[in-house]
Backbone as a chain_set.jsonl record, in Angstrom:
{"seq": "MGWLVSLFGGPLAGLLGSIVSGAIGYFERKQQIAADKARFAHEEKLQTMNIEARGRELEQEDLIAQTRAIADTLAASYQHDASYGPVSKGAAAGLRWVRPGLTIFLLVLVAALWFTAPDGAITIGDETMTIKERIVSSILFMAEAAMTWWFADRRRANK", "coords": {"N": [[110.864, 140.201, 192.925], [108.852, 139.203, 193.29], [106.873, 140.77, 191.858], [108.392, 141.307, 189.681], [108.109, 138.522, 188.322], [104.981, 138.982, 188.475], [104.739, 141.571, 186.08], [105.938, 140.248, 183.759], [104.335, 137.774, 183.198], [101.629, 137.084, 183.494], [101.596, 138.738, 181.058], [103.571, 136.8, 180.192], [102.203, 134.038, 180.394], [99.557, 134.317, 178.858], [100.954, 134.181, 176.39], [101.52, 133.165, 175.929], [99.245, 130.715, 176.325], [98.682, 132.098, 173.578], [99.895, 131.342, 171.427], [99.761, 128.159, 172.339], [96.126, 128.427, 171.526], [96.39, 128.94, 169.363], [97.894, 127.198, 168.139], [96.451, 124.531, 168.325], [94.656, 125.725, 166.459], [95.313, 125.316, 164.279], [96.227, 122.603, 164.191], [93.27, 122.909, 163.947], [91.998, 123.304, 161.522], [93.385, 121.887, 159.794], [92.745, 119.54, 159.925], [90.255, 120.533, 159.298], [90.571, 120.535, 156.415], [91.563, 118.526, 155.187], [88.877, 116.585, 156.238], [87.389, 118.507, 153.765], [88.572, 118.225, 151.791], [88.221, 115.387, 150.823], [85.34, 115.299, 151.535], [84.673, 116.187, 149.132], [86.108, 114.505, 147.13], [85.017, 112.824, 147.103], [82.092, 113.697, 146.744], [82.479, 115.551, 144.224], [83.176, 111.852, 142.829], [80.467, 110.739, 142.812], [79.237, 112.303, 141.718], [80.119, 112.534, 138.493], [79.02, 110.115, 138.645], [76.695, 110.238, 138.321], [76.54, 112.139, 135.762], [78.003, 109.553, 133.905], [75.952, 108.203, 133.976], [72.946, 109.642, 133.149], [74.26, 109.983, 131.114], [74.085, 107.651, 129.588], [71.981, 106.701, 129.79], [70.734, 109.285, 128.146], [71.607, 107.606, 125.866], [69.798, 104.971, 125.811], [67.505, 106.4, 125.315], [67.342, 107.834, 123.065], [67.593, 105.439, 121.637], [64.988, 104.099, 121.762], [63.821, 105.915, 120.976], [64.767, 106.073, 117.995], [64.099, 104.0, 117.209], [61.601, 104.524, 117.585], [60.065, 106.107, 115.698], [61.269, 104.401, 113.339], [59.806, 102.959, 112.9], [57.419, 103.981, 112.979], [57.342, 105.944, 110.202], [57.365, 102.674, 108.923], [54.773, 101.525, 109.58], [53.303, 104.25, 108.171], [53.505, 103.657, 105.193], [52.824, 101.568, 105.343], [50.2, 102.224, 105.965], [49.753, 103.781, 103.842], [50.187, 102.291, 102.103], [48.262, 100.937, 101.889], [46.105, 102.218, 102.131], [45.784, 102.156, 99.034], [43.194, 100.35, 98.078], [41.984, 97.08, 97.364], [44.0, 94.907, 94.825], [43.975, 94.292, 91.683], [45.073, 90.791, 90.221], [46.539, 90.529, 88.161], [47.732, 93.248, 88.472], [49.246, 92.338, 90.688], [50.628, 90.676, 90.21], [52.284, 92.018, 88.189], [53.404, 93.553, 90.094], [55.357, 92.029, 91.565], [57.252, 90.905, 89.941], [58.747, 92.953, 89.9], [61.99, 93.428, 92.12], [62.868, 90.985, 90.891], [62.565, 91.675, 88.536], [64.152, 93.812, 88.431], [66.72, 92.869, 88.912], [67.857, 90.844, 87.449], [67.963, 92.628, 84.953], [69.669, 94.918, 85.381], [71.603, 92.727, 86.214], [72.707, 91.107, 83.858], [73.535, 93.983, 82.36], [75.755, 94.902, 83.664], [77.322, 92.551, 82.398], [77.029, 92.698, 79.126], [78.163, 95.188, 79.588], [80.97, 94.134, 80.256], [81.578, 92.927, 78.495], [81.351, 94.61, 76.179], [81.871, 97.151, 76.593], [84.783, 100.121, 76.438], [87.489, 101.041, 76.444], [89.276, 102.17, 78.224], [91.267, 105.25, 79.737], [90.351, 106.939, 83.222], [90.859, 109.066, 85.918], [88.993, 109.183, 89.44], [88.781, 110.921, 91.956], [91.914, 109.328, 94.908], [92.202, 107.355, 92.645], [92.884, 105.74, 89.738], [91.029, 104.048, 87.068], [90.14, 102.339, 84.372], [87.495, 102.806, 81.997], [85.914, 101.133, 81.854], [85.941, 99.312, 83.729], [84.833, 100.943, 85.964], [81.68, 101.443, 85.338], [81.455, 99.105, 85.324], [81.892, 98.519, 88.25], [79.991, 100.608, 89.055], [77.455, 99.323, 88.721], [77.818, 96.46, 89.654], [77.25, 97.03, 92.22], [75.301, 98.365, 91.968], [73.553, 97.074, 91.62], [74.255, 95.12, 93.591], [73.099, 95.586, 95.663], [70.159, 96.135, 94.69], [69.513, 92.727, 95.02], [70.709, 92.228, 97.751], [68.709, 93.729, 98.526], [66.197, 92.652, 97.917], [66.167, 89.51, 98.641], [66.564, 89.684, 100.632], [64.335, 91.605, 102.463], [62.694, 89.532, 101.389], [63.413, 87.165, 103.007], [62.512, 88.565, 105.44], [59.915, 88.551, 105.006], [59.428, 86.098, 105.015], [59.166, 85.214, 108.113]], "CA": [[110.821, 139.923, 191.938], [107.104, 139.512, 192.689], [106.663, 142.147, 191.206], [109.168, 140.763, 188.323], [106.69, 137.509, 187.625], [103.471, 139.951, 187.942], [104.43, 141.68, 185.694], [106.041, 139.263, 182.626], [104.531, 136.166, 183.794], [100.31, 137.406, 182.791], [101.394, 138.227, 178.931], [103.798, 135.485, 178.883], [101.137, 133.35, 180.056], [98.747, 135.087, 178.152], [100.962, 134.483, 175.03], [101.45, 130.871, 175.579], [97.901, 130.842, 175.709], [97.53, 132.617, 172.651], [100.133, 129.813, 170.908], [98.919, 126.828, 172.78], [95.277, 128.38, 170.229], [96.889, 128.453, 167.028], [98.78, 126.132, 167.274], [94.768, 123.895, 168.29], [92.752, 126.366, 165.68], [95.978, 125.286, 162.853], [95.655, 121.795, 163.301], [91.618, 121.538, 163.523], [91.789, 123.911, 159.844], [94.117, 120.478, 158.708], [91.723, 118.614, 160.042], [88.533, 120.27, 158.222], [90.614, 121.364, 154.901], [91.618, 117.272, 155.393], [87.304, 116.709, 155.805], [86.97, 118.721, 153.193], [88.681, 117.452, 150.511], [86.988, 113.638, 151.278], [84.205, 115.045, 151.161], [84.679, 117.086, 147.072], [86.485, 113.906, 146.116], [83.373, 111.621, 147.047], [80.896, 114.811, 145.577], [83.33, 114.887, 141.861], [83.051, 111.187, 142.016], [78.939, 110.755, 142.463], [78.733, 113.626, 139.675], [80.711, 111.686, 137.654], [78.228, 108.935, 138.597], [75.154, 110.773, 137.745], [76.265, 112.42, 134.542], [77.658, 109.257, 133.381], [74.568, 106.994, 134.585], [72.776, 110.046, 132.57], [74.447, 109.653, 129.073], [73.952, 105.893, 129.521], [69.663, 107.069, 130.251], [70.349, 109.58, 127.514], [71.845, 106.845, 124.716], [69.056, 104.935, 124.959], [66.719, 107.361, 124.966], [68.11, 108.451, 121.412], [66.7, 104.557, 120.334], [64.135, 104.899, 121.544], [63.55, 107.363, 119.499], [64.86, 105.283, 116.653], [62.685, 102.207, 116.892], [59.71, 104.681, 117.445], [60.861, 106.366, 114.312], [60.917, 104.067, 112.253], [58.134, 101.393, 113.513], [55.943, 105.134, 112.141], [57.423, 104.955, 109.624], [56.69, 101.64, 107.729], [53.634, 101.761, 109.787], [53.223, 105.338, 107.404], [54.823, 102.513, 104.326], [51.951, 100.34, 105.04], [49.224, 102.56, 105.7], [49.819, 104.28, 102.619], [50.545, 100.758, 100.367], [47.371, 99.721, 102.248], [45.183, 102.829, 100.586], [45.033, 101.966, 97.474], [42.49, 99.715, 98.162], [41.954, 95.681, 96.874], [44.955, 94.776, 93.564], [43.798, 92.696, 90.931], [46.08, 88.831, 90.35], [47.394, 90.833, 86.766], [48.634, 93.782, 88.717], [49.872, 91.483, 91.703], [51.406, 89.114, 89.423], [53.209, 92.881, 87.616], [54.401, 94.294, 90.834], [56.252, 90.785, 92.191], [58.334, 91.026, 88.964], [58.852, 94.526, 90.477], [62.545, 92.961, 92.239], [63.943, 90.193, 90.199], [63.096, 92.313, 87.264], [65.36, 95.176, 87.667], [68.166, 92.266, 89.078], [67.758, 90.003, 86.622], [68.492, 93.363, 84.041], [71.321, 94.83, 85.732], [73.08, 91.019, 86.009], [72.661, 91.172, 82.38], [73.701, 95.446, 81.861], [77.146, 93.643, 83.657], [77.252, 91.23, 81.817], [77.111, 93.304, 78.097], [79.006, 96.213, 79.699], [81.503, 94.087, 80.892], [82.174, 92.868, 76.589], [81.236, 96.25, 74.993], [82.76, 98.766, 77.165], [85.662, 100.948, 75.463], [89.106, 100.578, 77.098], [90.006, 104.284, 78.014], [91.665, 105.331, 81.804], [89.683, 107.854, 84.385], [90.972, 109.167, 87.15], [88.63, 108.744, 90.096], [90.019, 111.277, 93.777], [93.829, 108.811, 94.423], [92.082, 105.575, 91.91], [92.292, 105.413, 88.341], [91.344, 103.135, 86.098], [89.931, 101.921, 82.932], [85.993, 103.452, 82.301], [84.465, 99.403, 81.706], [86.528, 98.558, 85.243], [84.157, 102.515, 86.456], [81.157, 101.5, 83.858], [80.959, 97.949, 86.068], [82.144, 98.456, 89.323], [78.887, 100.939, 89.046], [76.658, 98.697, 88.039], [77.579, 95.794, 90.782], [76.933, 98.022, 93.492], [73.272, 97.936, 91.962], [72.848, 94.816, 91.477], [75.06, 93.891, 94.452], [72.219, 96.708, 96.41], [68.913, 95.406, 94.718], [69.417, 91.421, 95.448], [70.271, 91.73, 98.799], [67.954, 93.648, 99.097], [65.364, 91.499, 97.627], [66.586, 88.182, 99.001], [67.153, 90.301, 102.779], [62.888, 91.592, 102.331], [62.205, 88.372, 101.169], [63.455, 86.537, 103.769], [61.874, 89.511, 106.481], [58.975, 88.699, 105.11], [59.125, 84.702, 105.769], [59.822, 85.631, 109.082]], "C": [[109.484, 139.274, 192.011], [106.169, 139.685, 192.631], [106.895, 142.034, 190.031], [108.282, 138.959, 186.75], [105.16, 138.641, 187.315], [103.349, 140.265, 186.179], [104.827, 141.507, 184.427], [104.693, 138.363, 183.161], [102.835, 136.204, 183.283], [100.929, 137.512, 180.905], [102.747, 136.834, 178.666], [102.799, 134.429, 178.995], [100.286, 133.415, 178.741], [99.723, 134.525, 176.163], [101.485, 133.1, 175.345], [99.409, 130.101, 175.508], [98.086, 130.753, 174.416], [98.446, 131.595, 171.488], [99.442, 128.712, 170.377], [97.498, 126.992, 170.711], [95.232, 128.53, 169.169], [97.201, 127.677, 166.921], [96.899, 125.103, 167.341], [94.589, 124.29, 166.618], [94.034, 125.592, 164.533], [95.784, 124.262, 162.51], [94.586, 120.844, 163.301], [91.494, 122.289, 162.252], [93.288, 122.635, 159.586], [92.966, 119.493, 158.914], [90.577, 119.185, 159.269], [89.249, 120.502, 157.032], [91.029, 119.767, 154.383], [90.149, 116.458, 155.162], [87.448, 117.035, 154.25], [87.099, 118.122, 151.817], [88.287, 115.952, 150.342], [85.643, 114.228, 150.959], [83.655, 116.333, 149.417], [85.044, 115.943, 146.787], [85.467, 113.261, 146.019], [82.459, 112.973, 146.207], [81.294, 114.305, 143.86], [83.331, 113.274, 141.701], [81.617, 110.757, 142.4], [78.514, 111.732, 141.333], [78.86, 112.296, 138.437], [79.913, 110.381, 137.242], [77.574, 109.129, 137.845], [75.745, 110.781, 135.986], [76.752, 110.598, 133.218], [76.434, 107.96, 133.037], [72.699, 108.079, 133.404], [73.248, 110.12, 130.822], [74.072, 108.204, 128.783], [72.068, 106.51, 129.229], [69.901, 107.856, 128.811], [70.455, 108.856, 125.667], [70.802, 106.123, 124.933], [68.099, 105.452, 125.16], [66.353, 107.66, 123.27], [67.316, 106.6, 121.239], [65.931, 104.561, 121.095], [63.207, 105.382, 120.763], [63.532, 107.017, 117.578], [64.527, 105.036, 115.913], [61.306, 103.356, 116.43], [59.329, 105.276, 115.796], [60.669, 105.242, 112.924], [59.728, 103.121, 111.853], [57.178, 102.731, 112.928], [56.621, 105.028, 110.921], [56.914, 104.355, 108.227], [55.447, 101.446, 108.985], [52.857, 103.295, 108.658], [52.403, 104.512, 106.226], [53.516, 102.513, 104.298], [50.832, 100.85, 104.715], [48.482, 103.213, 104.492], [49.923, 102.913, 101.085], [49.221, 100.617, 100.482], [45.865, 100.63, 101.632], [44.255, 102.774, 99.752], [44.508, 101.333, 97.007], [42.73, 97.775, 97.346], [42.69, 95.715, 94.8], [43.947, 93.771, 93.405], [45.318, 92.059, 90.27], [47.413, 89.906, 89.339], [47.996, 91.978, 87.43], [49.788, 93.146, 89.638], [50.886, 90.699, 91.376], [53.009, 90.721, 88.707], [54.29, 92.972, 88.647], [55.176, 93.344, 92.094], [57.101, 90.569, 90.931], [59.091, 92.533, 89.042], [60.932, 94.483, 90.322], [62.965, 92.536, 91.023], [63.605, 90.561, 88.579], [64.272, 93.572, 86.619], [67.043, 94.333, 88.23], [68.287, 91.001, 88.123], [68.872, 91.331, 85.231], [69.246, 93.891, 83.82], [72.026, 94.194, 86.377], [73.134, 91.91, 84.169], [73.331, 92.515, 81.968], [75.594, 95.365, 81.957], [78.003, 93.729, 82.397], [78.286, 91.873, 79.808], [77.924, 94.007, 78.041], [80.579, 95.856, 79.48], [82.366, 93.266, 79.258], [82.444, 93.738, 76.393], [82.063, 97.286, 75.657], [84.042, 98.959, 76.841], [86.453, 101.219, 76.688], [90.274, 101.887, 77.579], [89.887, 104.424, 80.142], [90.914, 106.326, 82.052], [89.991, 107.665, 86.019], [89.58, 109.874, 88.234], [88.773, 109.582, 91.878], [91.855, 110.351, 93.218], [93.947, 107.943, 93.025], [91.705, 106.149, 90.331], [92.294, 103.847, 88.277], [90.096, 102.594, 85.175], [87.539, 102.741, 83.455], [85.132, 102.053, 82.374], [85.136, 99.098, 83.393], [84.956, 100.108, 85.994], [82.837, 101.989, 86.498], [80.506, 99.674, 85.262], [81.427, 97.205, 87.918], [80.55, 99.606, 89.787], [77.349, 100.286, 89.793], [76.558, 97.054, 89.245], [77.07, 96.081, 91.718], [75.636, 98.119, 92.985], [73.062, 97.627, 91.834], [73.568, 94.856, 93.102], [72.933, 94.194, 95.548], [70.516, 95.917, 95.606], [69.227, 93.335, 95.19], [69.682, 91.881, 96.649], [69.09, 92.318, 99.565], [66.136, 92.752, 98.833], [65.235, 90.31, 98.084], [66.293, 89.169, 100.92], [65.325, 90.44, 103.318], [62.663, 90.613, 102.652], [62.173, 87.437, 102.345], [62.44, 87.127, 105.231], [60.828, 88.704, 105.948], [58.447, 86.95, 105.694], [59.096, 84.669, 107.128], [58.634, 85.449, 109.94]], "O": [[108.963, 138.822, 190.992], [105.067, 139.264, 192.981], [106.1, 142.42, 189.174], [108.106, 138.641, 185.574], [104.568, 138.919, 186.272], [102.602, 139.783, 185.327], [104.361, 142.326, 183.635], [104.064, 139.212, 183.793], [102.606, 135.235, 182.559], [100.77, 136.752, 179.949], [102.945, 136.161, 177.654], [102.436, 133.854, 177.969], [100.387, 132.65, 177.783], [99.155, 134.552, 175.071], [101.748, 132.155, 174.601], [98.772, 129.308, 174.813], [97.822, 129.696, 173.842], [97.744, 131.043, 170.641], [98.937, 128.317, 169.326], [97.581, 126.432, 169.618], [94.432, 128.37, 168.247], [97.081, 127.042, 165.873], [96.241, 125.104, 166.3], [94.431, 123.461, 165.721], [93.352, 125.147, 163.61], [95.38, 124.014, 161.374], [94.298, 120.24, 162.268], [90.561, 121.76, 161.648], [94.233, 123.142, 158.98], [92.432, 118.801, 158.047], [89.91, 118.406, 158.588], [88.393, 120.788, 156.195], [90.868, 119.599, 153.174], [90.041, 115.754, 154.158], [87.604, 116.105, 153.459], [86.263, 117.703, 151.017], [88.039, 115.673, 149.169], [84.891, 113.666, 150.163], [82.654, 116.918, 149.004], [84.347, 115.674, 145.809], [84.933, 113.062, 144.928], [82.325, 112.942, 144.983], [80.929, 113.532, 142.975], [83.474, 112.961, 140.519], [81.78, 109.614, 141.973], [77.688, 111.767, 140.421], [78.091, 111.541, 137.842], [79.951, 109.752, 136.185], [77.533, 108.55, 136.759], [75.546, 109.888, 135.162], [76.186, 110.395, 132.144], [76.25, 107.159, 132.122], [71.691, 107.464, 133.056], [72.639, 110.268, 129.762], [73.789, 107.801, 127.654], [71.351, 106.492, 128.229], [69.297, 107.232, 127.938], [69.845, 109.224, 124.663], [70.146, 106.441, 123.941], [67.317, 104.507, 125.26], [65.313, 107.656, 122.612], [66.292, 106.651, 120.559], [66.127, 105.69, 121.547], [62.16, 105.181, 120.148], [62.897, 107.356, 116.58], [64.428, 105.276, 114.71], [60.454, 103.266, 115.546], [58.481, 104.863, 115.005], [60.063, 105.38, 111.861], [59.08, 102.774, 110.866], [56.123, 102.39, 112.394], [56.54, 103.902, 110.43], [56.445, 104.81, 107.184], [55.831, 100.289, 109.157], [51.65, 103.143, 108.473], [51.177, 104.518, 106.119], [52.894, 103.213, 103.498], [50.222, 100.498, 103.705], [47.29, 103.249, 104.186], [49.793, 102.805, 99.866], [48.647, 100.217, 99.469], [44.92, 100.154, 101.003], [43.06, 103.002, 99.561], [44.661, 101.155, 95.799], [43.817, 97.502, 96.837], [42.152, 96.269, 93.842], [43.36, 92.956, 94.116], [46.33, 92.682, 89.95], [48.612, 90.041, 89.581], [49.168, 91.987, 87.053], [50.987, 93.345, 89.443], [51.775, 90.183, 92.054], [54.226, 90.54, 88.745], [55.484, 92.707, 88.511], [55.493, 93.754, 93.21], [57.888, 89.663, 91.203], [59.883, 93.0, 88.224], [61.524, 94.975, 89.361], [63.37, 93.3, 90.146], [64.127, 90.005, 87.613], [64.805, 93.987, 85.589], [68.155, 94.841, 88.085], [69.136, 90.178, 88.464], [69.987, 91.093, 84.767], [69.825, 93.899, 82.734], [72.947, 94.632, 87.067], [73.532, 92.976, 83.7], [73.92, 92.276, 80.914], [76.438, 95.574, 81.085], [78.804, 94.432, 81.781], [79.427, 91.649, 79.405], [78.652, 94.048, 77.049], [81.38, 96.591, 78.902], [83.584, 93.155, 79.121], [83.628, 94.068, 76.332], [82.807, 98.109, 75.123], [84.695, 97.917, 76.91], [85.991, 101.579, 77.771], [91.427, 102.262, 77.363], [89.191, 104.083, 81.098], [90.605, 106.891, 81.003], [89.694, 106.844, 86.887], [89.142, 110.977, 87.906], [88.852, 108.87, 92.879], [92.579, 110.435, 92.226], [94.976, 107.737, 92.382], [90.709, 106.729, 89.898], [92.902, 102.927, 88.823], [88.999, 102.569, 85.734], [86.824, 102.959, 84.433], [83.994, 101.919, 82.825], [84.352, 98.52, 84.146], [84.064, 99.515, 86.601], [82.445, 101.914, 87.663], [79.407, 99.449, 85.768], [81.339, 96.111, 88.476], [80.037, 99.346, 90.875], [76.608, 100.551, 90.739], [75.467, 96.606, 89.595], [76.27, 95.276, 92.194], [74.76, 97.891, 93.818], [71.833, 97.579, 91.795], [72.757, 94.269, 93.819], [72.046, 93.406, 95.876], [69.899, 95.12, 96.313], [68.606, 93.19, 96.242], [68.563, 92.162, 97.078], [68.564, 91.918, 100.603], [65.261, 92.453, 99.645], [64.094, 89.858, 97.99], [65.828, 88.872, 102.021], [64.888, 89.733, 104.225], [62.413, 90.331, 103.823], [61.108, 86.936, 102.705], [61.785, 86.354, 105.931], [60.774, 87.742, 106.715], [57.52, 86.645, 106.445], [58.899, 83.477, 107.367], [58.688, 85.728, 111.138]]}, "num_chains": 1, "name": "protein.A"}
């Protein structure tokens, strides 16, 4: 019987050692996979946070660039206007009447067309309106833009 134990004992012990080693290796790989998943999830979260932060940073840089462009354009406009030299009092008075004159002209034009425009119908896109309505709507848009520009610019100049 000793020789049977010697004959089968060594291989059985080796097989048992291999099974135990395999089981330990399986559990180690399982732990390593879980650790890798946690590390990858953490890295993914960090990357997402970095991308979001960079996006906000790019938005801020874009706003800064837009503000700088507006300021440069305004400065160039002021420099251009200043390059004319001194303006006479008569020219300055005439220039002061451009905006109010344009506004008054557009309002008079709206009133004149309101009372004299023909009653034909036109279609623009999905909208059908009379010629009178179309002309008046266009002129009202121009008058509103001129008045808004005039008063908004005056308000800004007073600050």
